[in-house]
């Protein structure tokens, strides 16, 4: 689908907004997202299902800004949440509760009650004790809880170990070899309606074959459950495709992936669901930062910028690669090989290591690319750094989607 940002006359733009102007007005560090990029990806998912009944539940964890959620709620997206906080955000953003699914291995009593009272579509239940708790809370509230068990299909996603979830060794889901027994025992529950199956084998998959393999196993499971008399209506395949972060990365096509899974689901009288996060928002966003200093320690060049690991932790946590490009491009400047680091007092605070990039100088603005997913949401106040502002662009307009935190915000609630 391509990146949302582009140079026009050597100046970086998101849609029709020049990013130097955003940085001047809003300050740095600052996340900027393109609404058009998000919506066009959502539409690519939606369109590619064709006639197959489906629901796209955006994984709120990827970027939970209210304005981003609102954008997706308006076009009819569903939402995949993993906490009471995400439920609160989705509802505030105008989500239809009946389009929300609740995933996660550690739902609390309060969160389950909140979800039951809100009338969410379904719980993706990850264990028998959780199922028992949902049953008892639903009984007390006199409600019927719709549930899909989260199955662990034992497929290797071949992605970073921290974001791979579909193997027996992982904490997620119920082993595919044991899940039929759980469905069977759950038949006696009076306040739980077991209507679906769900799975999620991992994130940032650049090859969709493991997802297709997982779908085959899940379809076979659906057939077995139906043969045993269970009224299974939906199959949720979990997250979406991965995205290219650096030149040369494969670029999985949303359309091809959805067409392939729709083909498999055709004629089965099954509602097909997916929970894409990254592929809707990652390439829609950049993190703007200003170069503070240059310095050299021994043989090493450092570019010190005003964004740090507290703003974008992916490089430190997952050794993730994010391209770093100048907002104002000047070919005469040449290139350098340097570490791009932030002000946080840790050697693990880096945005790029030994990176070949434009020879940017103090005062210059840079864009840390492909930062729309798992960027701001994973940010923290470490080193008492106020969290960055977020901006949403639409055409030639932009608005502040989240104000930069103030020092007062830092101590809110403290004595
Ligand atoms: N559904 C479930 C149940 C999930 O656990 C996840 C992601 C998704 C959907 C969305 O997957 P996506 O479409 O975004 O691949 N912080 C890590 C990513 C963690 C993903 C966790 N689960 C990162 O920055 O790479």
XYZ file of C-alpha atoms and ligand atoms in Angstrom:
440
model
C 0.000 0.000 0.000
C 2.978 2.235 0.430
C 3.911 4.751 3.053
C 1.712 7.652 3.952
C 4.580 10.170 3.922
C 6.233 11.633 0.851
C 8.631 14.403 -0.124
C 7.347 17.333 -2.080
C 10.095 19.743 -3.085
C 12.343 18.032 -0.557
C 9.945 18.688 2.294
C 8.191 15.803 4.038
C 4.384 15.686 3.932
C 1.609 13.552 5.358
C -1.302 14.048 2.991
C -1.270 17.802 2.236
C 0.327 18.856 5.500
C 4.011 19.813 5.631
C 5.543 18.215 8.694
C 7.869 21.087 9.540
C 4.800 23.233 10.106
C 3.312 20.660 12.509
C 6.591 20.484 14.439
C 6.811 24.281 14.672
C 3.283 24.594 15.968
C 2.907 21.524 18.131
C 6.520 21.012 19.163
C 8.535 17.790 19.280
C 8.521 14.893 19.928
C 5.183 14.506 18.232
C 3.345 11.621 16.608
C 1.523 12.460 13.379
C -0.986 10.129 11.710
C -2.713 10.252 8.334
C -6.425 9.531 8.556
C -6.596 8.787 4.848
C -3.911 6.095 5.207
C -5.799 4.453 8.063
C -9.129 4.537 6.269
C -7.773 3.253 2.968
C -6.258 0.258 4.759
C -9.494 -0.418 6.581
C -11.325 -0.270 3.268
C -8.814 -2.678 1.713
C -9.659 -5.195 4.426
C -13.387 -4.615 4.152
C -13.573 -4.762 0.358
C -11.470 -7.907 0.026
C -13.900 -10.115 1.945
C -16.299 -9.794 -0.973
C -19.532 -11.646 -0.231
C -18.188 -13.482 2.802
C -19.882 -12.376 6.033
C -17.192 -10.694 8.095
C -16.303 -8.312 10.844
C -13.079 -6.324 11.176
C -12.254 -5.643 14.808
C -9.436 -3.095 14.987
C -6.918 -4.112 17.675
C -7.141 -1.056 19.924
C -3.776 -1.815 21.540
C -1.940 -0.758 18.367
C -3.030 2.872 18.664
C -5.781 3.775 21.075
C -6.018 7.504 20.499
C -9.684 8.564 20.663
C -9.499 10.336 17.324
C -8.088 7.239 15.638
C -10.773 5.052 17.209
C -13.425 7.594 16.247
C -12.290 7.547 12.630
C -12.679 3.771 12.503
C -15.928 3.696 14.470
C -17.448 6.068 11.910
C -16.806 3.668 9.045
C -18.319 0.786 10.964
C -15.230 -0.978 12.304
C -15.502 -3.311 15.250
C -12.909 -3.302 17.998
C -10.711 -5.872 19.689
C -9.991 -4.822 23.263
C -7.803 -6.334 25.957
C -8.718 -4.282 29.027
C -11.424 -2.256 30.695
C -9.450 0.836 29.744
C -9.611 -0.047 26.067
C -13.349 -0.717 26.393
C -13.781 2.725 27.944
C -11.835 4.342 25.120
C -13.727 2.471 22.394
C -17.108 3.399 23.866
C -16.019 7.026 24.298
C -14.969 7.079 20.658
C -18.468 6.033 19.596
C -17.942 2.311 19.035
C -21.012 0.142 18.773
C -20.705 -2.169 21.829
C -22.120 -5.025 19.778
C -19.019 -4.823 17.561
C -16.501 -5.301 20.370
C -14.622 -8.481 21.229
C -12.657 -8.804 24.451
C -9.362 -10.745 24.286
C -6.672 -11.395 26.869
C -5.482 -14.019 29.347
C -6.082 -12.051 32.534
C -9.494 -10.406 32.493
C -10.485 -9.274 35.966
C -13.885 -9.607 37.579
C -14.446 -5.844 37.239
C -13.502 -5.880 33.567
C -15.825 -8.792 32.795
C -18.713 -7.067 34.579
C -18.040 -3.812 32.749
C -18.043 -5.670 29.425
C -21.245 -7.578 30.252
C -22.999 -4.395 31.281
C -21.834 -2.633 28.113
C -23.250 -5.421 25.924
C -20.103 -6.301 23.993
C -20.338 -8.807 21.163
C -18.194 -11.557 22.680
C -15.485 -12.619 25.085
C -12.506 -14.447 23.697
C -12.005 -16.717 26.621
C -8.571 -18.147 27.294
C -9.065 -20.739 30.057
C -11.647 -22.827 31.906
C -11.367 -20.811 35.135
C -12.068 -17.646 33.111
C -15.088 -19.360 31.544
C -16.374 -20.255 35.008
C -15.973 -16.656 36.164
C -17.798 -15.300 33.091
C -20.628 -17.787 33.769
C -21.003 -16.742 37.398
C -20.845 -12.998 36.697
C -23.292 -13.297 33.803
C -25.645 -15.283 36.044
C -25.509 -12.570 38.683
C -26.249 -9.869 36.144
C -28.840 -12.075 34.520
C -27.161 -11.871 31.120
C -26.079 -14.219 28.400
C -22.397 -13.924 27.569
C -21.394 -14.776 24.022
C -18.036 -16.542 24.056
C -15.457 -17.808 21.582
C -12.688 -19.888 23.053
C -9.232 -18.692 22.117
C -7.518 -21.678 20.645
C -3.795 -22.133 20.529
C -3.379 -23.848 17.140
C 0.315 -24.678 17.682
C 1.561 -22.929 14.562
C 4.927 -21.193 14.487
C 4.464 -17.591 13.403
C 8.209 -17.144 12.807
C 8.205 -13.600 14.116
C 10.006 -11.913 17.019
C 9.733 -14.221 20.091
C 8.046 -11.500 22.179
C 5.199 -11.133 19.698
C 4.769 -14.780 18.739
C 1.813 -16.328 20.534
C 0.579 -19.464 18.772
C 2.837 -22.207 20.144
C 2.159 -24.615 22.994
C 4.916 -22.960 25.020
C 3.067 -19.612 25.040
C 0.647 -18.434 27.709
C -2.128 -17.772 25.189
C -5.252 -19.717 24.404
C -6.313 -23.288 25.004
C -4.369 -26.074 23.341
C -6.109 -27.199 20.152
C -5.764 -30.792 21.373
C -7.721 -30.042 24.532
C -10.204 -27.431 23.440
C -12.931 -29.824 22.286
C -13.176 -31.163 25.824
C -13.603 -27.606 27.105
C -16.371 -26.848 24.595
C -18.076 -30.060 25.627
C -17.916 -29.338 29.361
C -19.130 -25.781 28.729
C -22.419 -26.969 27.229
C -23.897 -27.135 30.695
C -23.216 -23.446 31.404
C -26.507 -21.561 31.366
C -25.244 -18.015 30.947
C -22.549 -18.637 28.389
C -23.301 -19.094 24.701
C -20.340 -20.697 22.964
C -20.781 -19.345 19.461
C -17.326 -19.049 18.044
C -13.696 -20.003 17.883
C -10.781 -17.594 17.873
C -7.007 -17.645 17.614
C -4.055 -15.318 17.135
C -0.620 -16.740 16.407
C 1.485 -13.599 16.493
C 2.117 -10.161 15.128
C 4.320 -8.681 12.374
C 4.040 -11.713 10.098
C 5.734 -10.857 6.809
C 4.780 -14.240 5.394
C 1.111 -15.150 5.658
C 1.562 -18.922 5.241
C 1.451 -19.587 9.010
C -1.844 -17.645 9.166
C -3.287 -19.789 6.399
C -2.027 -22.928 8.115
C -3.656 -21.772 11.320
C -6.911 -21.124 9.462
C -6.921 -24.661 8.054
C -6.536 -26.102 11.533
C -9.279 -23.856 12.861
C -11.676 -24.745 10.040
C -11.153 -28.433 10.750
C -11.866 -27.705 14.409
C -15.078 -25.848 13.487
C -16.237 -28.877 11.504
C -15.523 -31.217 14.448
C -17.313 -28.936 16.910
C -20.320 -28.617 14.613
C -20.410 -32.370 14.136
C -20.545 -32.635 17.918
C -23.632 -30.440 17.863
C -22.133 -27.091 18.878
C -23.626 -24.065 17.095
C -20.359 -22.457 15.985
C -21.082 -19.295 13.987
C -17.823 -17.383 13.808
C -14.121 -17.854 13.293
C -11.758 -15.092 14.401
C -8.249 -15.391 12.967
C -6.631 -12.716 15.145
C -4.281 -9.944 14.020
C -3.605 -8.744 10.516
C -0.561 -8.903 8.272
C 2.839 -7.417 9.061
C 4.234 -4.235 7.518
C 7.599 -3.413 5.922
C 9.754 -1.344 8.258
C 12.865 -1.144 6.119
C 13.719 -1.140 2.444
C 13.782 -4.730 1.212
C 11.229 -6.039 3.722
C 8.464 -8.050 2.062
C 5.180 -6.174 1.826
C 2.332 -8.592 2.536
C -0.787 -7.546 0.672
C -3.906 -7.027 2.769
C -6.072 -7.770 -0.267
C -4.366 -11.053 -1.116
C -4.445 -12.273 2.465
C -8.130 -11.518 2.913
C -9.035 -12.958 -0.482
C -7.236 -16.184 0.433
C -8.971 -16.599 3.772
C -12.340 -15.622 2.304
C -11.897 -18.296 -0.323
C -11.393 -20.864 2.426
C -14.453 -19.631 4.356
C -16.810 -19.481 1.369
C -19.979 -21.534 1.641
C -19.361 -22.582 5.230
C -21.977 -20.354 6.797
C -19.333 -18.834 9.009
C -18.790 -15.229 10.069
C -15.100 -14.569 9.417
C -13.410 -12.124 11.764
C -9.962 -10.499 11.881
C -8.363 -8.156 14.408
C -5.808 -6.085 12.504
C -3.859 -3.467 14.418
C -0.434 -2.762 12.989
C -1.386 -3.014 9.307
C -4.055 -0.320 9.728
C -1.978 2.275 11.546
C 1.792 1.599 11.438
C 2.432 3.040 7.994
C 0.020 5.873 8.643
C 2.264 7.516 11.207
C 5.621 9.080 11.960
C 7.238 10.358 15.117
C 8.704 13.829 14.603
C 11.796 14.692 16.594
C 14.385 17.454 16.613
C 18.134 16.919 16.624
C 19.614 18.362 19.821
C 23.321 17.592 19.509
C 25.904 15.696 17.554
C 28.795 14.081 19.353
C 31.574 11.625 18.799
C 32.827 9.074 21.345
C 35.900 7.315 20.057
C 35.062 6.041 16.619
C 31.330 6.364 17.094
C 29.051 9.136 15.909
C 25.955 9.977 17.918
C 22.941 11.958 16.843
C 21.096 12.993 19.994
C 17.435 13.766 19.379
C 14.591 14.891 21.635
C 12.601 11.631 21.277
C 13.681 8.683 23.385
C 12.883 5.115 24.372
C 10.068 6.395 26.559
C 8.416 7.795 23.396
C 9.125 4.833 21.099
C 10.356 1.684 22.800
C 10.260 -0.687 19.825
C 13.962 -0.358 18.911
C 15.060 -1.005 22.514
C 12.517 -3.736 23.237
C 12.351 -5.688 19.994
C 15.500 -4.510 18.167
C 12.964 -3.058 15.752
C 14.091 -1.051 12.759
C 12.448 2.306 12.049
C 13.714 4.367 9.133
C 14.842 7.847 10.185
C 14.666 10.507 7.518
C 15.081 14.279 7.498
C 11.936 16.391 7.325
C 13.825 18.784 5.032
C 15.925 16.849 2.568
C 19.181 18.364 1.355
C 21.257 16.073 -0.859
C 24.349 18.312 -0.451
C 24.578 17.389 3.208
C 25.632 13.810 2.454
C 25.193 10.871 4.809
C 26.670 9.507 8.039
C 26.759 6.270 9.969
C 25.640 6.987 13.520
C 23.616 5.893 16.512
C 20.447 7.919 16.905
C 19.797 8.208 20.630
C 17.520 10.047 23.027
C 18.107 11.899 26.295
C 17.104 8.991 28.582
C 19.807 7.823 30.988
C 20.230 4.272 29.700
C 22.495 2.796 27.073
C 19.411 0.897 25.885
C 17.926 4.231 24.868
C 18.411 4.268 21.125
C 16.201 4.713 18.100
C 18.754 3.347 15.653
C 22.226 1.828 15.866
C 25.036 2.056 13.333
C 22.521 3.555 10.957
C 23.371 4.985 7.575
C 21.251 8.108 7.378
C 21.210 11.704 6.197
C 23.813 13.912 7.832
C 21.349 15.789 10.024
C 22.582 18.613 12.264
C 21.400 20.189 15.518
C 18.101 21.993 14.988
C 17.064 19.746 12.089
C 13.819 17.809 12.233
C 13.702 14.090 11.593
C 10.798 11.700 11.062
C 11.005 8.280 12.649
C 8.940 6.298 10.207
C 6.278 3.607 10.459
C 5.558 4.656 14.033
C 1.755 4.707 13.971
C 1.392 1.290 15.626
C 2.699 0.313 19.061
C 4.365 3.720 19.308
C 2.562 6.199 21.517
C 0.605 3.418 23.274
C 3.840 1.916 24.593
C 5.235 5.272 25.693
C 5.870 6.093 29.321
C 6.917 8.894 31.607
C 10.320 7.356 32.341
C 12.843 9.988 33.433
C 9.780 12.159 34.118
C 9.444 12.963 30.469
C 5.965 14.226 29.566
C 4.448 12.080 26.851
C 4.458 13.358 23.284
C 1.643 15.123 21.478
C -0.374 13.287 18.824
C -1.694 14.903 15.662
C -4.191 13.601 13.117
C -3.989 14.834 9.551
C -6.881 14.869 7.080
C -6.180 16.431 3.695
C -4.693 19.866 4.237
C -6.043 20.023 7.801
C -4.587 18.700 11.001
C -5.733 18.650 14.576
C -4.142 17.891 17.901
C -5.472 14.452 18.790
C -3.701 14.475 22.152
C -2.034 17.376 23.823
C 1.542 17.084 24.918
C 1.623 16.290 28.618
C 2.625 19.039 31.008
C 4.735 18.828 34.161
C 1.482 19.081 36.126
C 0.197 15.991 34.274
C 3.310 14.158 35.450
C 2.389 14.437 39.122
C -1.403 14.082 38.845
C -2.680 11.926 41.677
C 0.637 11.973 43.587
C 1.151 13.235 47.107
N -5.447 -9.773 18.305
C -4.771 -10.204 19.389
C -5.415 -11.167 20.280
C -3.468 -9.726 19.645
O -2.810 -10.171 20.710
C -2.870 -8.786 18.759
C -1.532 -8.248 19.014
C -3.633 -8.352 17.647
C -4.904 -8.881 17.447
C -3.122 -7.344 16.674
O -2.079 -7.835 15.896
P -1.498 -6.973 14.670
O -2.552 -6.903 13.612
O -1.159 -5.624 15.196
O -0.294 -7.721 14.226
N 4.109 -4.355 20.751
C 4.476 -5.256 19.684
C 3.257 -5.930 19.087
C 2.448 -6.714 20.091
C 1.255 -7.398 19.471
C 0.398 -8.028 20.496
N -0.825 -8.586 20.019
C 5.240 -4.486 18.635
O 5.484 -3.292 18.833
O 5.680 -5.047 17.641
